XYZ file of C-alpha atoms in Angstrom:
443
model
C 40.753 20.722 -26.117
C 39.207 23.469 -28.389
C 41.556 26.670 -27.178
C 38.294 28.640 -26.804
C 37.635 26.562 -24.235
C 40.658 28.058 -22.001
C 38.241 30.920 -21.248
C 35.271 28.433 -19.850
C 38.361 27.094 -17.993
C 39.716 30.080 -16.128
C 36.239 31.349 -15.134
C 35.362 30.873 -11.497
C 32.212 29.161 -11.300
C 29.344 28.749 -8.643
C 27.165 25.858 -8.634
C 23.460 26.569 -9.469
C 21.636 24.058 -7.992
C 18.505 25.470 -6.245
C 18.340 24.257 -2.362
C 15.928 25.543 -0.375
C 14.164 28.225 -2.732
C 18.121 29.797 -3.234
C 21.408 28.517 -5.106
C 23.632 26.352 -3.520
C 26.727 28.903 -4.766
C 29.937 26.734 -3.712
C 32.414 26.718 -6.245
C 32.257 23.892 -8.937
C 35.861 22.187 -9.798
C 34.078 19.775 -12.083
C 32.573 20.039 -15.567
C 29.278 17.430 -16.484
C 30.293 15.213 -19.242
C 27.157 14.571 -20.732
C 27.610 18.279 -21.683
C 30.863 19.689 -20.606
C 29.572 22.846 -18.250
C 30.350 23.935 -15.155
C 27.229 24.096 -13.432
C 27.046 21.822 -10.500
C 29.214 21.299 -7.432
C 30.897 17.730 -6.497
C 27.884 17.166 -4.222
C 24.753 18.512 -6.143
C 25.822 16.216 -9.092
C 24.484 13.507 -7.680
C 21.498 14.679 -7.269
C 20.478 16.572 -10.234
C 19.409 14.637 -13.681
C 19.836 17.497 -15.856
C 22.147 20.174 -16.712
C 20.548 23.354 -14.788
C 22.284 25.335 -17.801
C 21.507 23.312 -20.910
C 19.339 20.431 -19.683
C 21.169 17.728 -20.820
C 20.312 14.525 -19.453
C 23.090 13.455 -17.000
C 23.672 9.748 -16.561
C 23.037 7.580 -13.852
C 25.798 5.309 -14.753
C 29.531 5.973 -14.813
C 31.656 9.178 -14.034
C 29.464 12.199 -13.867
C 31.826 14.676 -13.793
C 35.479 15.067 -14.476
C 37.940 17.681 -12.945
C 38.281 21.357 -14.560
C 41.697 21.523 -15.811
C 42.899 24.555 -13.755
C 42.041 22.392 -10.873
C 43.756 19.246 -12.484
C 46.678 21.831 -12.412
C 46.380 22.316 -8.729
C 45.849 18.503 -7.894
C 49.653 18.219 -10.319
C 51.436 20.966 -7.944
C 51.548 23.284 -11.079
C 49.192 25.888 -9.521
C 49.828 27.254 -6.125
C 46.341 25.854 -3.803
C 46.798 29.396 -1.802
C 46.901 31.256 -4.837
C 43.005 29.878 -5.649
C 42.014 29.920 -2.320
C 42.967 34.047 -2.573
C 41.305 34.086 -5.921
C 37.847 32.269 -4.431
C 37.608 35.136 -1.920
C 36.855 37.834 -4.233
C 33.221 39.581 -3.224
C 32.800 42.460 -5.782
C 31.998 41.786 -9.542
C 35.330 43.954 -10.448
C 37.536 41.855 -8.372
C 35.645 38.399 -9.672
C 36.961 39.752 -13.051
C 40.816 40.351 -11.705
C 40.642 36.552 -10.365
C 39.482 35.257 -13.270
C 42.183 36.684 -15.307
C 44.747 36.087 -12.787
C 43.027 32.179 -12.982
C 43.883 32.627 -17.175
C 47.299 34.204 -16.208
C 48.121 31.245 -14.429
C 47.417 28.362 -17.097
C 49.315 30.743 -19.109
C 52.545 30.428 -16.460
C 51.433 26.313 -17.036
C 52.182 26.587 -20.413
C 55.472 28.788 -20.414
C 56.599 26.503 -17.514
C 56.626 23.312 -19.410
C 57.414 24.570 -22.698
C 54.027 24.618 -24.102
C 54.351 28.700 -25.272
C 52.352 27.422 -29.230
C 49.909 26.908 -27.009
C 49.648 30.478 -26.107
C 50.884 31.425 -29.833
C 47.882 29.529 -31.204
C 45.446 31.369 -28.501
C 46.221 34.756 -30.312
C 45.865 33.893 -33.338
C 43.388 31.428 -33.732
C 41.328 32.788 -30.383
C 41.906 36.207 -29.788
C 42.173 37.221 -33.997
C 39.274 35.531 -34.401
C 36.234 37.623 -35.517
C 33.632 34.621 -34.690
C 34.956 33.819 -31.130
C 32.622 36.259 -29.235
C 30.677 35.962 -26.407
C 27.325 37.336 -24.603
C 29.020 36.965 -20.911
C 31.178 40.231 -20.459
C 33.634 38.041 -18.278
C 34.840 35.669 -21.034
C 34.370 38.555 -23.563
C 37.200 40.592 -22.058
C 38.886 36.749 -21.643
C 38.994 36.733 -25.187
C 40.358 39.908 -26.173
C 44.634 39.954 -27.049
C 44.952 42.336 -24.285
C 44.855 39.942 -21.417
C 47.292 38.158 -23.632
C 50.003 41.455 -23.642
C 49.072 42.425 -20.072
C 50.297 38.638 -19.168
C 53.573 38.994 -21.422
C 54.201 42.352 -20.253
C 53.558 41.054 -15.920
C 55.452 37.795 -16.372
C 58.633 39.971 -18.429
C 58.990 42.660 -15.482
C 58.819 39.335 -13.107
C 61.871 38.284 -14.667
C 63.676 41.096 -15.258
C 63.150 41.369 -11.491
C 64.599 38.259 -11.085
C 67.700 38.741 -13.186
C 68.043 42.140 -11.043
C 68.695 39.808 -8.315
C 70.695 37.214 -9.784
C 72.917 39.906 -11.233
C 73.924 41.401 -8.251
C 75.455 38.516 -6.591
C 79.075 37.349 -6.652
C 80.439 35.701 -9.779
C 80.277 32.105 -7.893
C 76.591 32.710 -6.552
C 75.969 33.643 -10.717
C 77.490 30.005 -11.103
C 75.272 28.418 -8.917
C 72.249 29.696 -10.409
C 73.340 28.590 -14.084
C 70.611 26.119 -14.561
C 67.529 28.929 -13.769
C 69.663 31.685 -15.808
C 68.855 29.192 -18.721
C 65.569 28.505 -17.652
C 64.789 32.401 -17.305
C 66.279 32.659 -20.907
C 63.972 30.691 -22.416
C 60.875 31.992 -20.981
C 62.343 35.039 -22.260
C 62.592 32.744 -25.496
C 58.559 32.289 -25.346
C 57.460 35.528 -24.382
C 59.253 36.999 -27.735
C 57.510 34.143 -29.891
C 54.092 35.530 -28.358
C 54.588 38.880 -28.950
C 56.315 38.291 -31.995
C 52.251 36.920 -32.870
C 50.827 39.505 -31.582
C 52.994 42.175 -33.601
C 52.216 40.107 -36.941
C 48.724 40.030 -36.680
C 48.290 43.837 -35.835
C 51.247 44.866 -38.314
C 48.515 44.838 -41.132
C 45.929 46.634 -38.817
C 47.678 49.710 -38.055
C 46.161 49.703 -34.178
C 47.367 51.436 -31.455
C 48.680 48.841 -29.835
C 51.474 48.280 -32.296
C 53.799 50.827 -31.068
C 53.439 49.329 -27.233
C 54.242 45.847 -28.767
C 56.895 47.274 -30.747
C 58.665 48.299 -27.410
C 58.062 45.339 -25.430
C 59.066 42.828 -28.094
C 62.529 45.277 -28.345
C 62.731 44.972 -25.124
C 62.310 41.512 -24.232
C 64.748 40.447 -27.199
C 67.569 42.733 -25.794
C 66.808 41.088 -22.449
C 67.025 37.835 -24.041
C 70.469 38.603 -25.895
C 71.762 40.163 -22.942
C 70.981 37.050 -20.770
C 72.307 34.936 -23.007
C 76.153 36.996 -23.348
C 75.796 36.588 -19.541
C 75.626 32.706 -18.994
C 78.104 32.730 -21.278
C 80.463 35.510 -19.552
C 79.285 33.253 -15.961
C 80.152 29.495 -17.615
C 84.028 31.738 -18.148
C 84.089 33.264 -14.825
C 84.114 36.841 -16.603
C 88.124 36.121 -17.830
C 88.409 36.439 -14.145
C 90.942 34.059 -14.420
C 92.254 35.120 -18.442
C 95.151 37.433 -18.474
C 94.890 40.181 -20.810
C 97.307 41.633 -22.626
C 97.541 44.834 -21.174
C 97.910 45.594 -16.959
C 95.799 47.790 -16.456
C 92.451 49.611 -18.401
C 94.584 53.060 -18.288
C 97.292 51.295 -20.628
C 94.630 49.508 -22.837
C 92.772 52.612 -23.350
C 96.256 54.693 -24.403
C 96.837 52.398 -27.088
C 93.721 52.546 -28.326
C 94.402 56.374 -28.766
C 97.673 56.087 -30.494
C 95.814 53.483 -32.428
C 93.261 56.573 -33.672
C 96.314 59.032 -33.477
C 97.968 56.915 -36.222
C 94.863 56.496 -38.098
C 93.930 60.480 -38.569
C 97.651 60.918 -39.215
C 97.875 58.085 -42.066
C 96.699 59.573 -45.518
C 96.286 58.092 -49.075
C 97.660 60.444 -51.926
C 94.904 59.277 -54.321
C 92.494 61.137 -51.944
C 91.570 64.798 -52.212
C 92.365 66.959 -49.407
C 88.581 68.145 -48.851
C 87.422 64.237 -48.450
C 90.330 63.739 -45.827
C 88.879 66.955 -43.840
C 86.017 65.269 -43.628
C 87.227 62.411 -42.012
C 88.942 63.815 -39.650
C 86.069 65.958 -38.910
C 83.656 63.337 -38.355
C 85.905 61.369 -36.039
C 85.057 57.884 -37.009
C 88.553 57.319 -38.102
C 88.530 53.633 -36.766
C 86.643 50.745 -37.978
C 85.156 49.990 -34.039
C 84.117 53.823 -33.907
C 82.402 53.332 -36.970
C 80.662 49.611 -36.327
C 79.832 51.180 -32.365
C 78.178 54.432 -34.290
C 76.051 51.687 -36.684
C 74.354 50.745 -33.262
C 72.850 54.014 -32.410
C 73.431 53.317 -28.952
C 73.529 57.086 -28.210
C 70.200 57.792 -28.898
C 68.947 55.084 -26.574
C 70.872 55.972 -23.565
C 69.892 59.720 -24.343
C 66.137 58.733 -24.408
C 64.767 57.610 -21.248
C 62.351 54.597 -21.260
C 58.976 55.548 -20.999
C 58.197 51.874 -20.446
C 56.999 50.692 -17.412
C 59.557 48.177 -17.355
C 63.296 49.280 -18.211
C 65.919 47.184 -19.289
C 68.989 49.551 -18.123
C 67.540 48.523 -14.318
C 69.558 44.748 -15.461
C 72.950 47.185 -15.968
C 75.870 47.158 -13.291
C 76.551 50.076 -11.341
C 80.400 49.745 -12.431
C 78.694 50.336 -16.472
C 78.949 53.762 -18.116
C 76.188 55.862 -17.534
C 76.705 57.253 -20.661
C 78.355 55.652 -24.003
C 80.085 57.196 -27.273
C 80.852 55.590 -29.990
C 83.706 58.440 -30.661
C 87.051 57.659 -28.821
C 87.388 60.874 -27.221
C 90.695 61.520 -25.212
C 88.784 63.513 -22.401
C 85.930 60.726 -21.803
C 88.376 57.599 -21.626
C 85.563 55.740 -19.204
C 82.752 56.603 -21.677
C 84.132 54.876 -24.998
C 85.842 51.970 -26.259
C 87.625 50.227 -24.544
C 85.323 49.028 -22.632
C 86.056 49.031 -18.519
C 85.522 44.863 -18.783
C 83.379 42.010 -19.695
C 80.534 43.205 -17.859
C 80.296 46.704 -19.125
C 80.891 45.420 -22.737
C 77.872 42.952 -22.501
C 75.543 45.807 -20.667
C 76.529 48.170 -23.644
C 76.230 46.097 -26.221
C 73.099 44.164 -25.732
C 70.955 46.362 -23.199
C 71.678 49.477 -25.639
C 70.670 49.982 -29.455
C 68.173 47.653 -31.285
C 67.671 44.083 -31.318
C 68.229 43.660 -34.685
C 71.541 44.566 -34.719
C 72.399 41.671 -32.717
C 74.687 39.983 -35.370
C 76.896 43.559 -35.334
C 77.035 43.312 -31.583
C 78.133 39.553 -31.559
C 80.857 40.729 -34.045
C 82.066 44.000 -31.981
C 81.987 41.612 -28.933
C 84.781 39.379 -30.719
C 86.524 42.337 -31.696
C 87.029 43.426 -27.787
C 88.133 39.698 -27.366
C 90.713 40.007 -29.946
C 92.225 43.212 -28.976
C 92.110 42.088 -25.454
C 94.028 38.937 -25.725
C 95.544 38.558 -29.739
C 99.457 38.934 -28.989
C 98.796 36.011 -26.272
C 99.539 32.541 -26.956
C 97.076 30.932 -28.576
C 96.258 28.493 -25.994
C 95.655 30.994 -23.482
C 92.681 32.741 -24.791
C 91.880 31.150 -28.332
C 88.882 28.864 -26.890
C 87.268 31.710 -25.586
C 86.863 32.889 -29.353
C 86.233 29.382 -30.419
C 83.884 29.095 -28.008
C 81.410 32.356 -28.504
C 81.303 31.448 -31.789
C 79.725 27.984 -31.279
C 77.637 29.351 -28.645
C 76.301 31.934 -30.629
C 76.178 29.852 -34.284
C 78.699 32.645 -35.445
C 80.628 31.030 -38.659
C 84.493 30.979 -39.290
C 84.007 33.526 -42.048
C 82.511 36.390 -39.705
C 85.099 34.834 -37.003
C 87.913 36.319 -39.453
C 86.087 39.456 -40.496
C 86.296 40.402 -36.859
C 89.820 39.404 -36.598
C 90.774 41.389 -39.765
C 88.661 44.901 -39.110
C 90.830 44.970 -35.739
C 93.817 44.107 -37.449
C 93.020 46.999 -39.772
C 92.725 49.557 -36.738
C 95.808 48.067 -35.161
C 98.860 50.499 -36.307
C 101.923 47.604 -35.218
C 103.989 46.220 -37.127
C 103.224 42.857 -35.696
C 99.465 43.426 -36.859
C 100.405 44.673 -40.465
C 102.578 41.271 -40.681
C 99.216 39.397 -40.024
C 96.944 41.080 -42.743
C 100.030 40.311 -45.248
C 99.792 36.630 -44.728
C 96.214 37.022 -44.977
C 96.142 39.447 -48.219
C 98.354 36.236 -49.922
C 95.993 33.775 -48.408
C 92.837 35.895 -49.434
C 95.061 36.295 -53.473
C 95.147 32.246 -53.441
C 91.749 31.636 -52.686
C 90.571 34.347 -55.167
C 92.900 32.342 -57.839
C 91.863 28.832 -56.883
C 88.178 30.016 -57.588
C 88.905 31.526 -60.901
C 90.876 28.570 -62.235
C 87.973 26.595 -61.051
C 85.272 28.950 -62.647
C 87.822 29.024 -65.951
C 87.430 24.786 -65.896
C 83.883 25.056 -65.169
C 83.508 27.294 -68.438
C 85.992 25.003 -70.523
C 84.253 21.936 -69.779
């Protein structure tokens, strides 16, 4: 069907067949197919040889009429039948508006549902964007317009964000149970982005006002969307519930971590003037995770409070920090790295700076994994690495730059032994590619 025609669709109609010097008025479910309105009730059709709207010629012979597709949805169990039964009760003109774009809202929900969100996609830009698709009935006029379209993105996000809210706060083997709908919520959260992401691109040019509220709930949904997606993956490993870490206890993991920074203010190169080794210890981003955490601006956004009508932070754990530096600062050991666990490094990371950054936060998220578990045996806690990476299409190179940058902010011996073997390892590979460059050139 012409997408245009999703409008016609969602209306509610009344049948307007004359009996008795007055309209009949019952709702029509059917369209003619001589001409494709929605004029006549089920009843009336077989009475009437023309179109009341258009006076086509209906035919004796044959179907008449064929079902409207938001009540094919119905007759499928797609559509709740109470839900149009509320919707058919409407009296006022203002609340005949509301149901029919709760009626559009809901073949919308179809189409997100069963994976159908280009449908949606193509109704903003090839409905909505265009110029030519107007229309003399105020109704499907306001149908038309792309706000309807963010107003549905912007109900159906807070629905699930609701719904994660709930899911979130259950026990870790409730959170198993509801794996399969986690994944399902994801990607709705998937198809709501890909609309907006439409939306943004066809207004980016434009300069309208409603960029900057797009802006924020694209941002939004995308960090809700990473988030949920570190989550089913923390849930599918029990949140190293059952993972030994390296260290007992958060108290000892966060005391290394300051000897760690101790030892890197106190190292110094001679080759560097004294006023440039001030500096760094001024700005206090002596370590390569204070520095990557910093690149986030994650300070700003817990600083500013949303002004959006649906917030993100409402998905954090109570157990989270409140507040987040990227500085590791002796006297606010529960508001920097380390983080407390699993959970409060996945609601820092990916509920907190921007979306874009997503690849930084994947690689900081390794980084916690390393520091947590390296001096283990291997097969204790090297899947889990393994793992995030295939589950997040992360490739063996960025694997190792997150093992090396913690390596580099480790001040053991046992960690300067490891960047040795890979300095000689890095050396070959440099050397195998120049002899190969130098045979290149020679033949």
């Amino acid at each position: 069907m012409d997408l245009i025609e999703l409008c016609n669709e969602a209306k509610i109609e009344c049948c307007r067949a004359t009996r008795d010097l007055r309209n009949c008025g019952r709702y029509v479910q059917h369209v003619l197919d001589s001409c494709g309105h929605a004029s006549l009730c089920a009843e009336c059709c077989q009475r009437y040889d023309v179109c009341p709207v258009c006076r086509t010629s209906i035919p004796n012979n044959g179907a008449r009429v064929r079902l409207r597709l938001y009540n094919k949805c119905i007759e499928a169990g797609l559509i709740s039948k109470r839900d149009d039964d509320r919707f058919q009760e409407k009296e006022d003109s203002r609340e005949h508006i509301m149901a029919d774009i709760e009626r559009l809202y809901s073949l919308f929900d179809v189409a997100l549902e069963n994976n159908l969100v280009s449908l949606i996609c193509h109704y903003v830009s090839d409905v909505c964007m265009d110029e030519n698709a107007v229309s003399s009935d105020p109704v499907l006029a306001f149908l038309l317009d792309e706000v309807v379209v963010k107003d549905w993105c912007k109900r159906t996000f807070k629905k699930i964000i609701h719904d994660l809210h709930g899911i979130y706060k259950h026990d870790l083997e409730t959170m198993q149970s509801e794996l399969s709908l986690l994944q399902m919520l994801a990607l709705r959260l998937t198809g709501i982005s890909n609309v907006l992401e439409v939306m943004y691109s066809s207004f980016k040019e434009t300069f309208s006002g409603q960029l900057h509220d797009l802006h924020h709930l694209l941002e939004n949904t995308l960090k809700a969307k990473q988030h949920l997606e570190v989550m089913i993956w923390c849930t599918r490993h029990q949140f190293l519930k059952n993972v030994q870490s390296r260290f007992s206890n958060s108290a000892l993991w966060s005391l290394h971590v300051q000897e760690r920074k101790s030892a890197a203010v106190n190292r110094s190169w001679p080759e560097f003037p004294s006023n440039l080794a001030d500096s760094v210890r001024s700005s206090g981003f002596t370590l390569f995770i204070e520095q990557a955490l910093s690149n986030l601006g994650m300070e700003q956004s817990y600083m500013e409070r949303s002004k959006e009508e649906v917030d993100i932070t409402f998905l954090q754990d109570e157990n989270s920090p409140l507040l987040f530096h990227s500085k590791i600062d002796e006297a606010n050991k529960d508001g920097c790295y380390p983080f407390k666990n699993l959970r409060a490094a996945t609601d820092v990371l990916f509920l907190h700076g921007t979306s874009d950054m997503v690849v930084c936060k994947h690689a900081i998220f390794l980084y916690y994994l390393f520091d947590r578990h390296w001096t283990l045996p291997d097969g204790e806690w090297k899947y889990l690495v393994d793992d995030f990476a295939a589950s997040f299409g992360i490739t063996r190179h960025s694997l190792l730059e997150s093992f090396v940058f913690y390596l580099l902010d480790d001040h053991t011996f046992p960690a300067l032994q490891v960047l040795c073997f890979f300095q000689a390892y890095f050396v070959s590979l440099i050397y195998r590619y120049e002899l190969v460059c130098v045979v290149v050139d020679i033949c």
